[in-house]
Amino acid sequence: GAKLHIDVSLPDGDGPFPTILLYTPYSILGDDVGAAQSERPEIFGQPGADFWVARGYATATAHVRGTGESEGCLTIGHPIEGEDGYRIVEWIAAQPWSSGKVAIMGTSYDGTTPLETAVWQPPHLTTIVPISPVTEWYLYYFENGLHRNNEDPPPGSSNTDPALWAAIGIVPGPRTLASGGVDDVLCQAEFTQQDAVNDDYNAYWKERDHHAKAGLITVPVLFAHGWGDGNVAATGIETLWANITAEKRLWIQQHGHGVPGTKEGYHAYVHRWLDHFLLGRDLGALLLPQVILEDNLGRYRSEPAWPPLDQAWQRFNISA
């Protein structure tokens, strides 16, 4: 029953237009991502709405329930976020200006929502482009049973996030002042308990595990991550990648959290990918290598699979 907020930017003319969707919780704490998107050249390192609108795309920004102008309760990775994403994609596809083709693209949590949505298989979802996403929420907060600091100084985001997300729930939206009120803090009680007290992989974390659900993704996936990402551990890439059976491409570079360091080359890759699947332009997107990576010496190479087919394990014994 929660109403979800969507901002839309359209090219001139009647269309129909394909749509690039940013599905985000970050319209929070006075940072109205949706309203500002058409005025910003970049959104978290990605081209903003003006770039895509000038090239024949509609753009949409949807606020995750319990954030920004959307009603409801923020649930941090609960499957309801993906179910909401399904409804958002199908709402966009039903608009008179829409071509019926929708892509979801984003970075970090904005890169996680494409994975959450794709497992619900919306009929009009055409491709997803997740960048540095949380592939498994338990792995984001814990590694080998211990809290991760997520690139933050102690106590780290794994111990501070619950309070932050709870605070977000009672901050009024910057435009409509929409908020569920103080009761929204109660939305976070379960998350706070699981994150702060229970470090076991249990049913709570299982429903937030995109590794286990990746086989349900049927749309083409262009996935990007950084080897040096201290926020979202790169250790999740291998399992997720192995479980995705749809058309897929992987781009990994030597950089931290966010859009790949060589933005120009990466953005050209993404543009070709989206033009192929959303505009039907044959620019050789599917001729691109299965995996593009930058090694620790700064050299780029392609691989037909990940891990590489010729990989070899080497054991190192730690001494004093």
XYZ file of C-alpha atoms in Angstrom:
320
model
C 0.000 0.000 0.000
C 3.006 2.369 0.083
C 3.136 5.064 -2.594
C 6.506 5.207 -4.349
C 7.928 8.433 -5.770
C 9.385 8.645 -9.283
C 10.987 11.621 -11.062
C 11.009 11.453 -14.872
C 12.985 13.397 -17.500
C 11.930 13.072 -21.158
C 13.490 14.044 -24.498
C 11.613 16.458 -26.722
C 8.812 14.933 -28.772
C 6.195 12.290 -28.174
C 8.474 9.260 -28.158
C 8.264 6.438 -27.514
C 11.491 6.404 -25.503
C 13.400 3.645 -23.730
C 14.073 4.412 -20.074
C 17.152 4.284 -17.874
C 16.018 3.864 -14.266
C 17.953 4.834 -11.138
C 16.290 3.062 -8.195
C 17.803 4.675 -5.114
C 17.573 5.083 -1.330
C 19.860 8.123 -1.467
C 17.147 10.779 -1.767
C 17.656 11.317 1.913
C 18.934 13.749 4.496
C 18.188 16.745 2.273
C 19.993 15.329 -0.798
C 17.138 15.178 -3.249
C 18.792 13.053 -5.923
C 15.655 12.826 -8.023
C 14.909 16.518 -8.330
C 18.544 17.383 -8.937
C 19.326 14.705 -11.500
C 18.477 16.801 -14.523
C 20.736 19.563 -13.156
C 23.770 17.410 -12.342
C 26.365 16.359 -14.944
C 27.075 13.181 -12.981
C 25.272 10.959 -10.475
C 27.816 9.043 -8.376
C 30.272 9.076 -11.289
C 27.706 8.216 -13.977
C 26.399 10.628 -16.626
C 23.325 12.502 -15.423
C 19.928 12.807 -17.039
C 20.959 15.503 -19.524
C 23.496 13.163 -21.139
C 20.974 10.394 -21.740
C 17.967 12.586 -22.581
C 19.994 14.295 -25.323
C 20.603 10.841 -26.800
C 16.975 9.737 -26.994
C 16.524 8.130 -23.592
C 14.008 8.897 -20.883
C 15.430 8.752 -17.369
C 13.570 7.931 -14.183
C 14.596 8.104 -10.536
C 12.550 6.044 -8.098
C 12.951 6.382 -4.339
C 13.213 3.099 -2.420
C 10.321 2.725 0.032
C 10.980 4.520 3.300
C 13.416 7.016 1.705
C 13.059 10.372 -0.027
C 9.474 10.953 -1.103
C 8.396 7.302 -1.001
C 6.177 6.007 1.765
C 6.639 2.805 3.702
C 9.429 1.245 5.669
C 13.065 0.984 4.595
C 13.964 -2.688 4.887
C 17.599 -2.744 3.665
C 17.722 -5.401 0.991
C 14.471 -7.193 1.797
C 12.871 -8.837 -1.283
C 10.059 -6.272 -1.137
C 12.512 -3.761 -2.642
C 12.791 -6.002 -5.696
C 9.037 -6.510 -5.815
C 8.624 -2.724 -5.715
C 11.193 -2.523 -8.520
C 9.066 -4.900 -10.596
C 6.065 -2.606 -10.211
C 8.131 0.488 -11.017
C 9.495 -1.058 -14.233
C 6.028 -2.129 -15.348
C 4.554 1.290 -14.480
C 7.196 2.972 -16.651
C 6.550 0.541 -19.515
C 2.827 1.329 -19.429
C 3.279 5.108 -19.885
C 2.346 6.591 -23.273
C 5.868 8.017 -23.744
C 7.562 4.664 -23.055
C 8.858 2.249 -25.678
C 8.354 -0.560 -23.174
C 12.100 -1.101 -22.706
C 13.625 -0.319 -19.316
C 17.191 -0.639 -18.011
C 18.204 -0.230 -14.369
C 21.679 1.176 -13.742
C 23.404 2.449 -10.635
C 26.302 2.358 -8.186
C 26.561 0.839 -4.694
C 23.033 0.532 -3.203
C 21.810 1.913 -6.542
C 23.654 -1.007 -8.143
C 22.089 -3.462 -5.718
C 18.487 -2.589 -6.593
C 18.955 -3.762 -10.226
C 19.921 -7.209 -8.906
C 17.007 -7.196 -6.450
C 14.558 -6.269 -9.210
C 15.879 -8.546 -11.954
C 15.241 -11.737 -9.943
C 11.492 -10.887 -10.083
C 11.731 -10.957 -13.896
C 9.670 -7.879 -14.867
C 8.501 -8.479 -18.457
C 9.712 -5.057 -19.642
C 13.098 -5.050 -17.916
C 15.575 -5.247 -20.796
C 19.024 -5.129 -19.143
C 20.728 -4.165 -15.875
C 24.049 -2.393 -15.248
C 25.061 -2.882 -11.584
C 28.239 -1.073 -10.481
C 29.928 -2.001 -7.177
C 26.680 -3.508 -5.867
C 26.067 -5.342 -2.617
C 25.867 -8.876 -3.982
C 25.081 -10.407 -0.602
C 24.094 -8.309 2.409
C 25.582 -10.695 4.986
C 28.926 -10.514 3.179
C 28.664 -6.723 3.148
C 28.567 -6.568 6.948
C 30.453 -9.728 7.932
C 33.494 -11.610 6.703
C 34.245 -14.991 8.265
C 31.847 -14.169 11.091
C 33.458 -10.847 11.999
C 32.184 -7.320 11.402
C 33.726 -5.597 8.392
C 34.649 -1.924 8.699
C 33.652 -1.309 5.060
C 36.564 1.036 4.399
C 35.474 3.241 7.295
C 37.453 4.014 10.448
C 36.322 1.997 13.494
C 33.611 1.239 14.424
C 32.841 1.066 10.688
C 29.569 1.163 8.807
C 28.566 -2.306 9.971
C 28.080 -0.850 13.448
C 26.859 2.621 12.496
C 24.501 1.830 9.611
C 21.570 0.702 11.778
C 21.407 4.072 13.529
C 21.893 5.913 10.237
C 19.129 4.038 8.430
C 16.839 4.521 11.427
C 17.504 8.254 11.365
C 16.733 8.361 7.646
C 13.286 6.986 8.387
C 12.253 10.061 10.361
C 13.829 12.770 8.192
C 11.114 14.522 6.159
C 11.445 14.530 2.378
C 12.929 17.802 1.069
C 10.005 18.657 -1.216
C 6.758 17.227 0.088
C 7.920 16.785 3.699
C 6.581 13.231 3.369
C 7.574 11.045 6.282
C 6.078 8.167 8.173
C 7.040 9.946 11.367
C 8.865 8.735 14.441
C 7.274 5.297 14.162
C 9.538 4.656 11.184
C 12.376 4.068 13.638
C 10.627 0.819 14.566
C 11.144 -0.328 10.980
C 14.825 -0.694 11.739
C 14.517 -2.727 14.924
C 14.956 -6.100 13.220
C 17.830 -4.916 11.056
C 19.613 -3.382 14.041
C 19.291 -6.591 16.020
C 20.502 -8.822 13.208
C 23.387 -6.547 12.308
C 24.604 -5.738 15.801
C 23.886 -8.978 17.623
C 23.496 -11.922 15.268
C 26.554 -12.621 13.119
C 25.268 -15.985 11.895
C 24.057 -16.478 8.334
C 20.388 -17.176 9.027
C 17.009 -16.809 7.344
C 17.167 -13.013 7.684
C 20.351 -12.843 5.627
C 19.333 -15.618 3.238
C 16.465 -13.570 1.822
C 19.004 -10.775 1.210
C 21.444 -13.082 -0.612
C 21.646 -12.212 -4.313
C 24.240 -14.928 -4.918
C 21.618 -17.583 -4.237
C 19.027 -15.884 -6.462
C 21.267 -14.902 -9.387
C 20.075 -17.846 -11.470
C 16.662 -16.169 -11.651
C 18.095 -13.244 -13.617
C 17.134 -13.628 -17.279
C 18.048 -10.197 -18.712
C 21.539 -9.301 -19.983
C 23.891 -8.071 -17.236
C 26.822 -5.662 -17.543
C 28.593 -5.864 -14.180
C 31.418 -3.594 -12.985
C 33.496 -3.724 -9.817
C 36.885 -2.641 -8.462
C 39.566 -4.927 -7.053
C 40.315 -2.347 -4.352
C 36.730 -1.811 -3.230
C 36.919 -1.633 0.560
C 33.226 -0.828 0.902
C 31.698 -3.756 -0.997
C 34.173 -6.639 -0.907
C 35.265 -7.964 -4.282
C 35.159 -11.443 -2.737
C 31.491 -11.652 -3.754
C 32.132 -11.387 -7.490
C 33.057 -14.991 -8.209
C 29.972 -16.642 -6.699
C 27.502 -14.153 -8.147
C 29.101 -14.346 -11.584
C 29.040 -18.119 -11.645
C 25.339 -18.171 -10.771
C 24.244 -15.733 -13.496
C 23.362 -17.778 -16.568
C 21.938 -14.939 -18.683
C 23.938 -12.948 -21.256
C 26.625 -11.217 -19.207
C 29.780 -9.116 -19.343
C 32.210 -8.282 -16.521
C 34.472 -5.221 -16.205
C 36.952 -5.167 -13.283
C 39.641 -2.540 -12.716
C 42.163 -1.480 -10.107
C 40.029 1.097 -8.307
C 37.949 1.527 -5.189
C 34.230 1.781 -4.609
C 32.228 3.216 -7.487
C 32.456 3.732 -11.238
C 35.634 2.329 -12.870
C 38.627 4.632 -12.756
C 38.948 4.970 -16.549
C 35.498 6.491 -16.840
C 35.768 7.446 -20.500
C 36.382 3.914 -21.724
C 33.852 2.392 -19.368
C 31.102 4.888 -20.210
C 31.666 4.258 -23.929
C 31.236 0.525 -23.206
C 27.990 1.155 -21.280
C 26.668 3.494 -23.966
C 27.225 0.838 -26.635
C 25.543 -1.777 -24.410
C 22.441 0.342 -23.752
C 22.147 1.442 -27.388
C 22.139 -2.220 -28.389
C 19.496 -3.440 -25.954
C 17.297 -0.335 -25.652
C 17.558 1.378 -29.032
C 18.258 -1.691 -31.179
C 21.452 -0.258 -32.667
C 23.903 -2.896 -33.852
C 27.169 -1.473 -32.559
C 28.827 -4.793 -31.824
C 28.036 -4.768 -28.111
C 27.856 -8.546 -27.963
C 31.223 -8.869 -29.709
C 32.893 -7.361 -26.658
C 34.888 -9.813 -24.506
C 33.111 -11.729 -21.752
C 35.501 -10.293 -19.157
C 37.656 -7.164 -19.273
C 40.065 -6.735 -16.377
C 43.029 -4.683 -15.250
C 45.705 -6.690 -13.487
C 47.923 -5.545 -10.618
C 50.556 -4.275 -13.070
C 48.072 -1.956 -14.770
C 47.738 -4.142 -17.860
C 44.346 -4.761 -19.476
C 43.324 -8.083 -20.898
C 40.220 -10.018 -21.812
C 39.147 -13.437 -20.615
C 36.436 -15.781 -21.913
C 35.316 -16.569 -18.341
C 35.819 -15.636 -14.716
C 37.805 -16.988 -12.958
C 40.177 -17.427 -15.938
C 40.131 -20.922 -17.383
C 43.899 -21.275 -16.938
C 43.970 -20.170 -13.314
C 46.327 -21.943 -10.948
C 46.249 -21.890 -7.167
C 49.389 -21.248 -5.158
C 49.740 -21.766 -1.411
C 51.649 -19.288 0.725
C 52.573 -20.228 4.285
C 52.611 -17.328 6.691
C 55.599 -17.275 9.018
C 56.821 -14.993 11.777
